[in-house]
PDB file of C-alpha atoms in Angstrom:
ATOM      1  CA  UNK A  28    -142.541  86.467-100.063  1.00  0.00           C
ATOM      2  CA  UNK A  29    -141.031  83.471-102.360  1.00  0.00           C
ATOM      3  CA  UNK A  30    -138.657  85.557-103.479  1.00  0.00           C
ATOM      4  CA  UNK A  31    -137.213  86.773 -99.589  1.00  0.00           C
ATOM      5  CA  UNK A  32    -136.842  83.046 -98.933  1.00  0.00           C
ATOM      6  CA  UNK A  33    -135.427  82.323-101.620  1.00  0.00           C
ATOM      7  CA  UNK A  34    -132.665  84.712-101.487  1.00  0.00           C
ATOM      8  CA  UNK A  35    -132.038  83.856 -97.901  1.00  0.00           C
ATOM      9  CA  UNK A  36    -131.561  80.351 -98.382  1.00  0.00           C
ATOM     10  CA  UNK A  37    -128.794  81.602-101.043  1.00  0.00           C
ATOM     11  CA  UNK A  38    -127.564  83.860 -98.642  1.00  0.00           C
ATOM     12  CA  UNK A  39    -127.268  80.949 -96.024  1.00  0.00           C
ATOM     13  CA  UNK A  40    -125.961  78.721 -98.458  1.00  0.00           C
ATOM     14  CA  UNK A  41    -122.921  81.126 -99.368  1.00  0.00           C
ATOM     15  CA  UNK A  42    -122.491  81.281 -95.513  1.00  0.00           C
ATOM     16  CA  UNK A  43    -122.006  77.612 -95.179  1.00  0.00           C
ATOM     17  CA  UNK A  44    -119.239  77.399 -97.829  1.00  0.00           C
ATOM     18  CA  UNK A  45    -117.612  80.515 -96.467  1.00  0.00           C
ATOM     19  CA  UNK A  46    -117.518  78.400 -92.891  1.00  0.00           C
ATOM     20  CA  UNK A  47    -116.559  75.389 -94.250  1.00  0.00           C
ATOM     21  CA  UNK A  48    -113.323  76.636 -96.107  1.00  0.00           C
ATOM     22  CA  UNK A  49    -111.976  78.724 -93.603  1.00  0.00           C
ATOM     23  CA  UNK A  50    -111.991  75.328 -91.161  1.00  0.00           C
ATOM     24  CA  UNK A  51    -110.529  73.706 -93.663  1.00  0.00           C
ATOM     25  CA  UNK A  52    -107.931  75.575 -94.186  1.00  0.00           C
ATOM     26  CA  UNK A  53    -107.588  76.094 -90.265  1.00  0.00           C
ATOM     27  CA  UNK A  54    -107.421  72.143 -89.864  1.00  0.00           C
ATOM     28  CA  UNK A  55    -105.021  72.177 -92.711  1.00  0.00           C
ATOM     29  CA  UNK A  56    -102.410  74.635 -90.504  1.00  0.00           C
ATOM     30  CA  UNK A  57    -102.647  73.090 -87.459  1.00  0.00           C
ATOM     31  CA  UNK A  58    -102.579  69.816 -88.907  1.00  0.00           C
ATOM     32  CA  UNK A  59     -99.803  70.028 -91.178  1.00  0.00           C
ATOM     33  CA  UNK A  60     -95.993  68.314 -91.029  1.00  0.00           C
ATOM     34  CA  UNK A  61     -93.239  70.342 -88.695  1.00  0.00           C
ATOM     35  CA  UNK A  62     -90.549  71.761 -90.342  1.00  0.00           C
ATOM     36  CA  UNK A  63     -87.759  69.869 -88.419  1.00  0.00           C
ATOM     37  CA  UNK A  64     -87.705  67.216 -91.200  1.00  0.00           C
ATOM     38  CA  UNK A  65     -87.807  70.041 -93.988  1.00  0.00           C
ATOM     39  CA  UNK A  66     -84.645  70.974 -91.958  1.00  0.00           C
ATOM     40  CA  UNK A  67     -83.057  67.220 -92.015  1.00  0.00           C
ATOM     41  CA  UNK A  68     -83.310  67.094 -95.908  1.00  0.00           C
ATOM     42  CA  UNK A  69     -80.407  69.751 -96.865  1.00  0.00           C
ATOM     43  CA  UNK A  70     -78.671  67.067 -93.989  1.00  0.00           C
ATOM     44  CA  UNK A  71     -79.779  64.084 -95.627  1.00  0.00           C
ATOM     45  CA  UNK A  72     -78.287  65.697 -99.179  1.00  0.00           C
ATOM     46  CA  UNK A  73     -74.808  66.589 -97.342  1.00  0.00           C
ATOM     47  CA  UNK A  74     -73.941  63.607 -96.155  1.00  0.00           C
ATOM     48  CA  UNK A  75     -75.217  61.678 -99.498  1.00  0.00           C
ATOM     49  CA  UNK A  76     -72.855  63.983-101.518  1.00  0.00           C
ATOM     50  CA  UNK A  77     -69.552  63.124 -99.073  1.00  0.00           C
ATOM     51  CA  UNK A  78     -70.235  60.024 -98.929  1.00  0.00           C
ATOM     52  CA  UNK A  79     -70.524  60.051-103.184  1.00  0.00           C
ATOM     53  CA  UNK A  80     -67.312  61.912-102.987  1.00  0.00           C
ATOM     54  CA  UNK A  81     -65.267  59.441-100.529  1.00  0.00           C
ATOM     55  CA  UNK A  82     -66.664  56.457-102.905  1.00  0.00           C
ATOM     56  CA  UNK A  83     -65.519  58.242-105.954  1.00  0.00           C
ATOM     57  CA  UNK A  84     -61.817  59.277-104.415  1.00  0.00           C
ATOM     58  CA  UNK A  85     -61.668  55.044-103.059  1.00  0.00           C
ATOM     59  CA  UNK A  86     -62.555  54.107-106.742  1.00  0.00           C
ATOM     60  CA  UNK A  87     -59.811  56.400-108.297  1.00  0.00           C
ATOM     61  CA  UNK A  88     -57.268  55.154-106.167  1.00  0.00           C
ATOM     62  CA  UNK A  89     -58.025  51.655-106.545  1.00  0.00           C
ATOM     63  CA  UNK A  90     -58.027  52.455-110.194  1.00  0.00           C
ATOM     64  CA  UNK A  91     -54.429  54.277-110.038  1.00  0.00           C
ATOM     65  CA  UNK A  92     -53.675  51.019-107.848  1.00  0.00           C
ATOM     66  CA  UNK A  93     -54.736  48.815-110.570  1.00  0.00           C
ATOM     67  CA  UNK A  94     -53.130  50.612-113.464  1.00  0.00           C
ATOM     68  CA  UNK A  95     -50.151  49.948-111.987  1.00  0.00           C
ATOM     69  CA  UNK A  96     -50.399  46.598-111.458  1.00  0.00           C
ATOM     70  CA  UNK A  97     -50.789  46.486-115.186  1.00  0.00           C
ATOM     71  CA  UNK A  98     -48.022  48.457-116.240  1.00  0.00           C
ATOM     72  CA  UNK A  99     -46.105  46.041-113.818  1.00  0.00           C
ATOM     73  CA  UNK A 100     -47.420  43.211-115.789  1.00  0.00           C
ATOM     74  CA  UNK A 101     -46.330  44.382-119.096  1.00  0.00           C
ATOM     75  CA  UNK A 102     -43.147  42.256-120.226  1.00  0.00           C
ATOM     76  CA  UNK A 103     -40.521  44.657-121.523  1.00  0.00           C
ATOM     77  CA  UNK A 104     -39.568  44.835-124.645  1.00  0.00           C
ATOM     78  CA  UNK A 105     -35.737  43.988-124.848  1.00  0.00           C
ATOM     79  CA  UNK A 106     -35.519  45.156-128.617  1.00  0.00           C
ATOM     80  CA  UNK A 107     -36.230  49.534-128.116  1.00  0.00           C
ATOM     81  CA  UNK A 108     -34.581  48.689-124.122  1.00  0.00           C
ATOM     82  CA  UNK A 109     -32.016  50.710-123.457  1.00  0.00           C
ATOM     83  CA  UNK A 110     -29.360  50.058-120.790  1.00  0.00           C
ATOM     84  CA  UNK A 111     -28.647  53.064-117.880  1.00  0.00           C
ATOM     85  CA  UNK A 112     -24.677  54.065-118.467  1.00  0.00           C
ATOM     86  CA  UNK A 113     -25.446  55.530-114.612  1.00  0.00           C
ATOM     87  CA  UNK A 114     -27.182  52.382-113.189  1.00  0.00           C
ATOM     88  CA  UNK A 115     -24.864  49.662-115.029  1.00  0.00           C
ATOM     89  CA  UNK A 116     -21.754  51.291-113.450  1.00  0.00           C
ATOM     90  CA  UNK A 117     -23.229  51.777-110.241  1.00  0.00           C
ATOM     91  CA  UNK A 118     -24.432  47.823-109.727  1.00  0.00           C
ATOM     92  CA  UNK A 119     -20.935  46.857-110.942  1.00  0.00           C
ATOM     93  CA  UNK A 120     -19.360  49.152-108.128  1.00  0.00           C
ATOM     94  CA  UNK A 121     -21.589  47.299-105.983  1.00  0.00           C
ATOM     95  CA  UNK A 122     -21.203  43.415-107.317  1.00  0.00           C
ATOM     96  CA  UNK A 123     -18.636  43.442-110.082  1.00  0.00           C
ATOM     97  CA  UNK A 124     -19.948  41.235-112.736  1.00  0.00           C
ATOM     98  CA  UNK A 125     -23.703  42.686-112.264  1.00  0.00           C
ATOM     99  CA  UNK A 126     -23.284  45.563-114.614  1.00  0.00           C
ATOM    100  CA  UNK A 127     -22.871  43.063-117.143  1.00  0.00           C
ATOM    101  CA  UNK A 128     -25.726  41.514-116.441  1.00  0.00           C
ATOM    102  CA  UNK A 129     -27.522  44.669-116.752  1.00  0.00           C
ATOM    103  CA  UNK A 130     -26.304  45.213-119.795  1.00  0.00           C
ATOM    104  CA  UNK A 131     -27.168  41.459-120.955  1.00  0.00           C
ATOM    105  CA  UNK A 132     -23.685  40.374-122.053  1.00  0.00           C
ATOM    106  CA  UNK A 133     -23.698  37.476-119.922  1.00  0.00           C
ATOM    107  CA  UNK A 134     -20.926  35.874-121.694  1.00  0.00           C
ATOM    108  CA  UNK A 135     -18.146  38.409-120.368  1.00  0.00           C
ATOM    109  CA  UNK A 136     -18.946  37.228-116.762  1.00  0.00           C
ATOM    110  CA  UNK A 137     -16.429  33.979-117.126  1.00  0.00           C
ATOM    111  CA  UNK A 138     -13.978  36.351-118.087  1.00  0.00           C
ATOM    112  CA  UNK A 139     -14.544  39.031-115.436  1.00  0.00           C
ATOM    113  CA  UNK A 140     -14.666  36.660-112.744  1.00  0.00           C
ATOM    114  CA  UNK A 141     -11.874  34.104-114.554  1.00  0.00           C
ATOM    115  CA  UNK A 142      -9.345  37.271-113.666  1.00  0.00           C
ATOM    116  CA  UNK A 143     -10.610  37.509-110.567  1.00  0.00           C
ATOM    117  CA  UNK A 144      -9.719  34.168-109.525  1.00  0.00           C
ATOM    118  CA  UNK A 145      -6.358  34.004-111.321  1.00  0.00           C
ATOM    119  CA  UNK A 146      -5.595  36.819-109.819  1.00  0.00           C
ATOM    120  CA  UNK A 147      -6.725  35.634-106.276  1.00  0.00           C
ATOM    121  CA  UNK A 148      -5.074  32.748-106.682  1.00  0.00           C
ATOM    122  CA  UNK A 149      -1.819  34.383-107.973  1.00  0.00           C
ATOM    123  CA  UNK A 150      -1.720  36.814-104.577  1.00  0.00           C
ATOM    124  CA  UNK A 151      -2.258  33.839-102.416  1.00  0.00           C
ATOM    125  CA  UNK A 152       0.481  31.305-104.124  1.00  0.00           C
ATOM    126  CA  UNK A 153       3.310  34.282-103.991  1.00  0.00           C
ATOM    127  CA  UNK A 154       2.368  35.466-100.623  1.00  0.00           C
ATOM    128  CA  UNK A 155       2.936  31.654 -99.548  1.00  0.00           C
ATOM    129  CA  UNK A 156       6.607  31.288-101.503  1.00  0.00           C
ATOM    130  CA  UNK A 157       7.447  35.277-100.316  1.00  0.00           C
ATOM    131  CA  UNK A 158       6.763  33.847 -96.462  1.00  0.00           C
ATOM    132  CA  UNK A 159       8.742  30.269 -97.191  1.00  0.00           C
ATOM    133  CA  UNK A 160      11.756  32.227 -98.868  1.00  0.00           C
ATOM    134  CA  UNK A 161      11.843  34.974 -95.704  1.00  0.00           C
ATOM    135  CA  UNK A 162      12.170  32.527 -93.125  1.00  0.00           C
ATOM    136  CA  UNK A 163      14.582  30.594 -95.082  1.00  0.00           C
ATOM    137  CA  UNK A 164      16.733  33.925 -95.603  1.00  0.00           C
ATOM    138  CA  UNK A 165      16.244  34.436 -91.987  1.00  0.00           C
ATOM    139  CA  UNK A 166      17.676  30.777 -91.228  1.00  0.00           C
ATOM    140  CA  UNK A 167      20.235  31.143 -93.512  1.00  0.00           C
ATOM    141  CA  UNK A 168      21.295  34.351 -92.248  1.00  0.00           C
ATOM    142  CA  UNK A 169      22.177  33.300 -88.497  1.00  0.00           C
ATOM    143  CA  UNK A 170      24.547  31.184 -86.733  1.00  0.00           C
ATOM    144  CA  UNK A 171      21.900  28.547 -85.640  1.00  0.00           C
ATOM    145  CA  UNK A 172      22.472  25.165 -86.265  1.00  0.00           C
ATOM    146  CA  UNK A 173      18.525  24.090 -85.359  1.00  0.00           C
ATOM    147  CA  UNK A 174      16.997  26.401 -88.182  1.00  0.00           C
ATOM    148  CA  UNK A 175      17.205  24.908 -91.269  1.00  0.00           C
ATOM    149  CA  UNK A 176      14.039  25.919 -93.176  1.00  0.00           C
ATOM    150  CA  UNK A 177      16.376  26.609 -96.268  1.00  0.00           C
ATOM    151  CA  UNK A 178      17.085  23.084 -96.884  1.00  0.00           C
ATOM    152  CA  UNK A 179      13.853  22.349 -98.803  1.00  0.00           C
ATOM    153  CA  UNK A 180      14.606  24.327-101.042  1.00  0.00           C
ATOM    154  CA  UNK A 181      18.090  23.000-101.468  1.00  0.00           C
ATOM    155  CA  UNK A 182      18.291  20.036-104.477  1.00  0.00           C
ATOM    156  CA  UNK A 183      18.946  16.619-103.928  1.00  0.00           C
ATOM    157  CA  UNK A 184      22.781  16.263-102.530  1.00  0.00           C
ATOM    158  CA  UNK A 185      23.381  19.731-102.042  1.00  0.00           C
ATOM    159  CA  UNK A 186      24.510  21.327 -98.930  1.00  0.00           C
ATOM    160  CA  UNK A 187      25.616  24.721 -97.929  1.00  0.00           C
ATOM    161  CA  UNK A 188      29.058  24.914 -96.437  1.00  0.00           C
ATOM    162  CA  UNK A 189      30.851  28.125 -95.298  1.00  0.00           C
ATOM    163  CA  UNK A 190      32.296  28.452 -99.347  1.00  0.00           C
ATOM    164  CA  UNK A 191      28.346  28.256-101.355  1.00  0.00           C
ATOM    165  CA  UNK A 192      26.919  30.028 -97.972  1.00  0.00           C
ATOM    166  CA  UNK A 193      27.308  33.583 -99.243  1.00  0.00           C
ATOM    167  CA  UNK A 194      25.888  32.599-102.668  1.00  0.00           C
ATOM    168  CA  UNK A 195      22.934  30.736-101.499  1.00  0.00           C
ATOM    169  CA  UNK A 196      22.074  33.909 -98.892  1.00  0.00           C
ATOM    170  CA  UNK A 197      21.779  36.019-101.869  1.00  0.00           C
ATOM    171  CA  UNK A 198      19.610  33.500-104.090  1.00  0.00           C
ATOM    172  CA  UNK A 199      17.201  33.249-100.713  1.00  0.00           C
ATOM    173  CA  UNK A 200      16.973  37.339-100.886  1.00  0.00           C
ATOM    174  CA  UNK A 201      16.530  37.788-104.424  1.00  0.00           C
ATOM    175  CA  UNK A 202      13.869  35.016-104.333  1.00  0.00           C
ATOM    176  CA  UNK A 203      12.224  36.594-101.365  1.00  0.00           C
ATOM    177  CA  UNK A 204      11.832  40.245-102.800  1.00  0.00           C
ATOM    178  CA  UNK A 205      10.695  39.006-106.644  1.00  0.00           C
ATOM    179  CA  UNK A 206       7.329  36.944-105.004  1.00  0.00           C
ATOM    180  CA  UNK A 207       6.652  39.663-102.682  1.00  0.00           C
ATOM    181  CA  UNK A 208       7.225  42.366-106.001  1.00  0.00           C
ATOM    182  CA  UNK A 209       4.751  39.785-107.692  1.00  0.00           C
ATOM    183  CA  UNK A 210       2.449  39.697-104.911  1.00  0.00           C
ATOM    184  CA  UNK A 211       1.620  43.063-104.608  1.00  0.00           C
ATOM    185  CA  UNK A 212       1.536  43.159-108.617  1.00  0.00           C
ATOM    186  CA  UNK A 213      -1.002  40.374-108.164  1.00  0.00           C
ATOM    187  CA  UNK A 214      -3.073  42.679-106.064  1.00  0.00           C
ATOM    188  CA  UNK A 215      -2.681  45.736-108.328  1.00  0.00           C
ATOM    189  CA  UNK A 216      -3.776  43.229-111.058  1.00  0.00           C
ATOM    190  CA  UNK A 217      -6.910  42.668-108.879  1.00  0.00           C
ATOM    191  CA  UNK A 218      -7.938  46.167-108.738  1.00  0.00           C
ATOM    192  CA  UNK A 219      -7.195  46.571-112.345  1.00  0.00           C
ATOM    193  CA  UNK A 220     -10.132  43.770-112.926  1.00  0.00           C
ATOM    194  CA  UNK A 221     -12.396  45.161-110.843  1.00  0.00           C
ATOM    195  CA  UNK A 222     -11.351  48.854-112.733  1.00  0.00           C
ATOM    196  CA  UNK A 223     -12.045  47.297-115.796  1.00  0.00           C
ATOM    197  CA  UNK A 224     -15.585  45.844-115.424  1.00  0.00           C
ATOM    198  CA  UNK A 225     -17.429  48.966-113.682  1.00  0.00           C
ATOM    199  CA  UNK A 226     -15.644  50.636-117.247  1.00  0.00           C
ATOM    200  CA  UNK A 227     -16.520  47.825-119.367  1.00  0.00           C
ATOM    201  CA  UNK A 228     -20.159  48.043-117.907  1.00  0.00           C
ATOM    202  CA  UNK A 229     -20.342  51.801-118.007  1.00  0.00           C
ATOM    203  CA  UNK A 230     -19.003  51.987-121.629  1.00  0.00           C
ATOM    204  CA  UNK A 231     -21.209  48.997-123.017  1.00  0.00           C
ATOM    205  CA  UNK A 232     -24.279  50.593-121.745  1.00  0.00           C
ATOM    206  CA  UNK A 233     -23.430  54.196-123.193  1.00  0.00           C
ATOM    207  CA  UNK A 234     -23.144  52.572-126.943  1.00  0.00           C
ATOM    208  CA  UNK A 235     -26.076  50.825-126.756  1.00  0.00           C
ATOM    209  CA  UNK A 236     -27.463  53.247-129.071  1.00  0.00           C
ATOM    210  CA  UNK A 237     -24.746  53.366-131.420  1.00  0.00           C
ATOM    211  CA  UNK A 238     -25.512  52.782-134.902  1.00  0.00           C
ATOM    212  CA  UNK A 239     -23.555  49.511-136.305  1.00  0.00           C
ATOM    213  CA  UNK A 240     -25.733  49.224-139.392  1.00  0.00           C
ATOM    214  CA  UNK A 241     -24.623  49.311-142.765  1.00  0.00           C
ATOM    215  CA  UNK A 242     -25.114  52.553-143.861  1.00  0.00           C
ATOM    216  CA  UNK A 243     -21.801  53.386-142.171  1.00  0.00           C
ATOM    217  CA  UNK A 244     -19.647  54.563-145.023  1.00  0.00           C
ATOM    218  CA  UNK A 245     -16.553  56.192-145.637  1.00  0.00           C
ATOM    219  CA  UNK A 246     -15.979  58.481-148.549  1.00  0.00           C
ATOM    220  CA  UNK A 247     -12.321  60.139-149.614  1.00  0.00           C
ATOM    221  CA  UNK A 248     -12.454  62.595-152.354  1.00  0.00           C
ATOM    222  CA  UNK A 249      -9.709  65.119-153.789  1.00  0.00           C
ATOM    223  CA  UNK A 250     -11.356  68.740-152.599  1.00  0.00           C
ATOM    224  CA  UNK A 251     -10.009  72.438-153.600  1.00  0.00           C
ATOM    225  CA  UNK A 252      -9.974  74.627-150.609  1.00  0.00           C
ATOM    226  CA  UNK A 253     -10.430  78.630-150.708  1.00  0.00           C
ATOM    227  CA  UNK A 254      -8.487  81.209-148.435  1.00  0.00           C
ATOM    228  CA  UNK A 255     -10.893  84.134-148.638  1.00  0.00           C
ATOM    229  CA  UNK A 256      -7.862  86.149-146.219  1.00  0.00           C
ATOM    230  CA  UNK A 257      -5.629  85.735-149.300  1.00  0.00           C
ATOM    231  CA  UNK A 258      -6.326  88.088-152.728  1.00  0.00           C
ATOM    232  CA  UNK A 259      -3.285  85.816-154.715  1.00  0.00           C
ATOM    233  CA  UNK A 260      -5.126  83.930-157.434  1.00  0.00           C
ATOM    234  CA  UNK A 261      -2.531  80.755-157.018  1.00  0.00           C
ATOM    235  CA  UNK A 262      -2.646  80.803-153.098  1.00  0.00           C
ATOM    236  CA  UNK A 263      -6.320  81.457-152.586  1.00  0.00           C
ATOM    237  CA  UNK A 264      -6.894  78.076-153.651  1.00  0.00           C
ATOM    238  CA  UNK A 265      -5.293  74.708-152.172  1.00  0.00           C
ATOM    239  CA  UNK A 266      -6.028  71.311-153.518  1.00  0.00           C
ATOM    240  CA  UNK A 267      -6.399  68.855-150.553  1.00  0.00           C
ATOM    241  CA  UNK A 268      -8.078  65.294-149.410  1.00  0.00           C
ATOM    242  CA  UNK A 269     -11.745  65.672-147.778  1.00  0.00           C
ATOM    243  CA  UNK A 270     -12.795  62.746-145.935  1.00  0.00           C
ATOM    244  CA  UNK A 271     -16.721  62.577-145.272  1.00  0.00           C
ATOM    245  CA  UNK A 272     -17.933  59.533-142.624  1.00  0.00           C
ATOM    246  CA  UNK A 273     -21.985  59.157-143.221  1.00  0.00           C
ATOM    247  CA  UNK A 274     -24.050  57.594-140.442  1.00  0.00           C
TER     248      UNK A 274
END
């Protein structure tokens, strides 16, 4: 009889834990976190790795941004620069004067723009006397009593009568057509200064890189030369001079 109750409190027993797991685990189902925020996390992780990516392409390009800023900063080295032959003749097409500059030879500017004002100044002084001498040629010329521009010219007690009038009409021309020949020279001269920089700017920056040391040397030595074309022992060779330039 002890031994029928005994094994039906075990059987009881086993039924209780058998109860008491399955509502556990029944409490655990319906109790348990939806799925929408299991959803939201691949979200979450998509937006963290643009916005990782946007941060990452703002820091490169403030980087790039900053790089150049320091190359910018960098002083230049004038002893390896090398002038543009292209650029110097183009700024002194633009400005004449700034090609040297360019180049650094700042001493040449007097001298470029010393022509240009003699030259200036040339064009505007015979272009005055070529205007003075016309209209005196044109007084001289006619019957008009009231012009008598030419007399300014005329020295101190001189006067033109009817017997000097044919000698001083041909003094007035040849007067008036050698300062209008050296005006227009003047202004040929003026373009020929202007020529001469953008070349002088062009041709300064292209030997830049020339080689003035002092290994330049010149060497002139008697040579024999051979004509392989001629089979005559005395014509096959010729003495000669062979010049050799080392650089």
């Amino acid at each position: 009889m002890s031994r029928q109750i005994v094994s039906l409190l075990r059987n009881m027993a086993v039924a209780c834990c058998m109860l008491t797991f399955s509502w556990n685990m029944a409490y655990a189902q319906n109790h348990s976190p939806r799925n929408d925020t299991n959803d939201s996390i691949p979200d979450i992780s998509i937006s963290t790795t643009q916005t990782m990516a946007m941060l990452s392409k703002k820091d490169s390009i403030s980087l790039a941004k900053a790089e150049k800023k320091d190359a910018k900063r960098i002083k230049r080295d004038w002893k390896t620069w090398r002038p543009s032959p292209k650029k110097a003749m183009w700024l002194g097409i633009v400005l004449p004067g700034a090609g040297q500059i360019y180049n650094r030879k700042y001493w040449k500017l007097p001298i470029i723009y010393g022509g240009f004002v003699g030259c200036i100044y040339a064009m505007q002084w015979n272009n005055m006397m070529y205007k003075d001498y016309s209209q005196a040629y044109l007084d001289i010329m006619d019957s008009d009593p009231s012009t008598q521009s030419y007399n300014q010219f005329l020295h101190l007690g001189r006067t033109i009568t009817d017997a000097n009038r044919t000698q001083y009409q041909n003094i007035f021309k040849q007067r008036k057509d050698r300062y209008r020949r050296w005006r227009d020279l003047s202004v040929f001269c003026l373009i020929g200064v202007y020529a001469l920089s953008i070349i002088d700017a062009y041709v300064d920056a292209s030997l830049s890189e020339f080689d003035i040391s002092d290994d330049l040397s010149l060497r002139v030595e008697p040579a024999v030369f051979n004509n392989p074309t001629d089979r005559t022992p005395f014509n096959s060779s010729v003495l000669g001079i062979n010049c050799r330039l080392s650089f």
